[in-house]
Amino acid sequence: MNNKSVVLLAVAFVVIVCIGLIAANAISGSHGTVKTYDASNDKGTITVKHGEAFNVTLDENPSTAYNWTMTASPGLTIVDYDVVPSQSGVVGAPGIHVWQVTATGTGDQQFSGIYKRPWEPTFGNETTYTLNVKIL
């Protein structure tokens, strides 16, 4: 193989890798970033693409036995969830509950929940959260 062939192969390889990276970036949606919604988005509406993921973060204090019980309509899938402890170092300080949700359906969907102790009845004055999701 002569030098010209080696250079042409190297250029072709670089072009193929660049095309692959561009395609991967386009497939990942918003350049790999996942949007996060919180209590300020309560009762709001967001628009996402089918297959797109987003996070919801809400304050939670498991040390008091209060927690969020969330539900997702059939077009949304809760992929993961976790409670991030407070960084204050104070025992009993509230943390943040994080849910990762993926849009798996189409149309109007809803991610909602109630903040209460699981064994207590629902009285109607509990804190609730609703995020309306329009999937394109």
C-alpha positions as a printed Julia matrix, in Angstrom:
136×3 Matrix{Float64}:
   0.0    0.0    0.0
   1.41   3.38  -0.93
   1.28   6.57   1.15
  -1.61   8.0   -0.84
  -3.77   4.94  -0.07
  -2.96   5.14   3.64
  -3.92   8.82   3.76
  -7.18   8.16   1.91
  -8.06   5.32   4.3
  -7.28   7.51   7.3
  -9.46  10.33   5.95
 -12.29   7.88   5.22
 -12.03   6.5    8.77
 -12.19   9.99  10.3
 -15.21  10.89   8.16
 -17.04   7.69   9.19
 -16.31   8.32  12.88
 -17.53  11.94  12.59
 -20.75  10.84  10.89
 -21.3    8.28  13.66
 -20.8   10.9   16.37
 -23.18  13.33  14.67
 -25.83  10.61  14.34
 -25.43   9.55  17.98
 -25.81  13.15  19.1
 -28.98  13.57  17.03
 -30.48  10.35  18.41
 -29.78  11.34  22.02
 -32.16  14.31  21.72
 -31.15  17.45  23.54
 -27.44  16.81  23.15
 -27.52  14.27  25.98
 -29.05  16.62  28.57
 -32.05  15.51  30.61
 -34.42  18.26  31.72
 -35.45  18.38  35.37
 -38.8   19.59  36.69
 -39.6   20.39  40.32
 -42.32  21.8   42.61
 -42.37  25.03  40.6
 -43.77  23.02  37.67
 -46.74  21.68  39.68
 -49.91  21.64  37.57
 -47.87  22.71  34.54
 -47.61  21.09  31.13
 -44.43  20.02  29.37
 -43.91  18.73  25.84
 -41.48  15.87  25.14
 -40.69  13.59  22.25
 -41.46   9.87  22.3
 -38.49   8.12  23.92
 -37.26  11.27  25.67
 -36.36  11.09  29.37
 -36.88  13.75  32.03
 -36.42  14.0   35.79
 -38.79  15.16  38.49
 -37.33  16.28  41.84
 -39.4   16.94  44.96
 -38.44  17.61  48.57
 -39.04  14.63  50.84
 -38.33  13.86  54.49
 -38.37  10.09  55.04
 -37.24  10.53  58.67
 -40.77  11.8   59.45
 -42.29   8.88  57.49
 -43.74  11.27  54.92
 -43.02  10.29  51.35
 -44.23  10.78  47.83
 -46.41   8.11  46.24
 -46.23   8.8   42.53
 -48.16   7.38  39.6
 -47.51   7.62  35.9
 -50.15   7.24  33.21
 -49.64   4.38  30.72
 -47.6    6.49  28.24
 -44.92   7.26  30.86
 -42.5    4.83  32.47
 -40.69   5.46  35.75
 -37.25   4.16  34.88
 -35.45   4.94  38.14
 -35.9    6.77  41.42
 -33.74   7.67  44.39
 -33.75   9.81  47.51
 -30.76  12.14  47.76
 -30.04  12.94  51.43
 -29.61  16.49  52.63
 -26.09  17.86  52.34
 -26.56  19.87  55.56
 -25.32  17.04  57.78
 -28.27  17.61  60.15
 -30.0   14.39  61.22
 -33.62  14.39  60.03
 -33.11  17.11  57.43
 -35.22  16.65  54.31
 -33.68  15.29  51.15
 -34.77  15.28  47.53
 -36.62  12.46  45.81
 -35.65  12.11  42.15
 -37.62  10.15  39.54
 -36.35   9.48  36.03
 -39.29   9.17  33.65
 -39.31   8.16  29.98
 -42.03   9.02  27.46
 -43.0    5.61  26.09
 -46.38   6.45  24.59
 -48.01   9.34  22.76
 -50.53  12.06  23.47
 -51.54  13.58  26.79
 -50.08  11.85  29.86
 -49.69  12.66  33.55
 -47.1   12.15  36.3
 -48.71  12.8   39.67
 -48.55  11.98  43.33
 -49.42  12.67  46.93
 -47.15  13.45  49.89
 -48.28  11.66  53.05
 -47.57   8.86  55.47
 -48.51   5.63  53.69
 -50.58   4.18  56.54
 -52.68   7.3   57.11
 -55.97   7.85  55.31
 -56.25  10.53  52.67
 -58.09  13.58  54.03
 -57.92  15.83  50.97
 -55.59  18.48  52.39
 -52.35  16.65  51.55
 -49.69  18.14  49.32
 -50.07  16.88  45.76
 -48.05  17.23  42.57
 -49.2   16.94  38.97
 -47.08  17.3   35.85
 -49.04  17.12  32.59
 -46.97  15.67  29.77
 -47.71  16.0   26.06
 -45.78  13.39  24.07
 -45.14  14.12  20.39
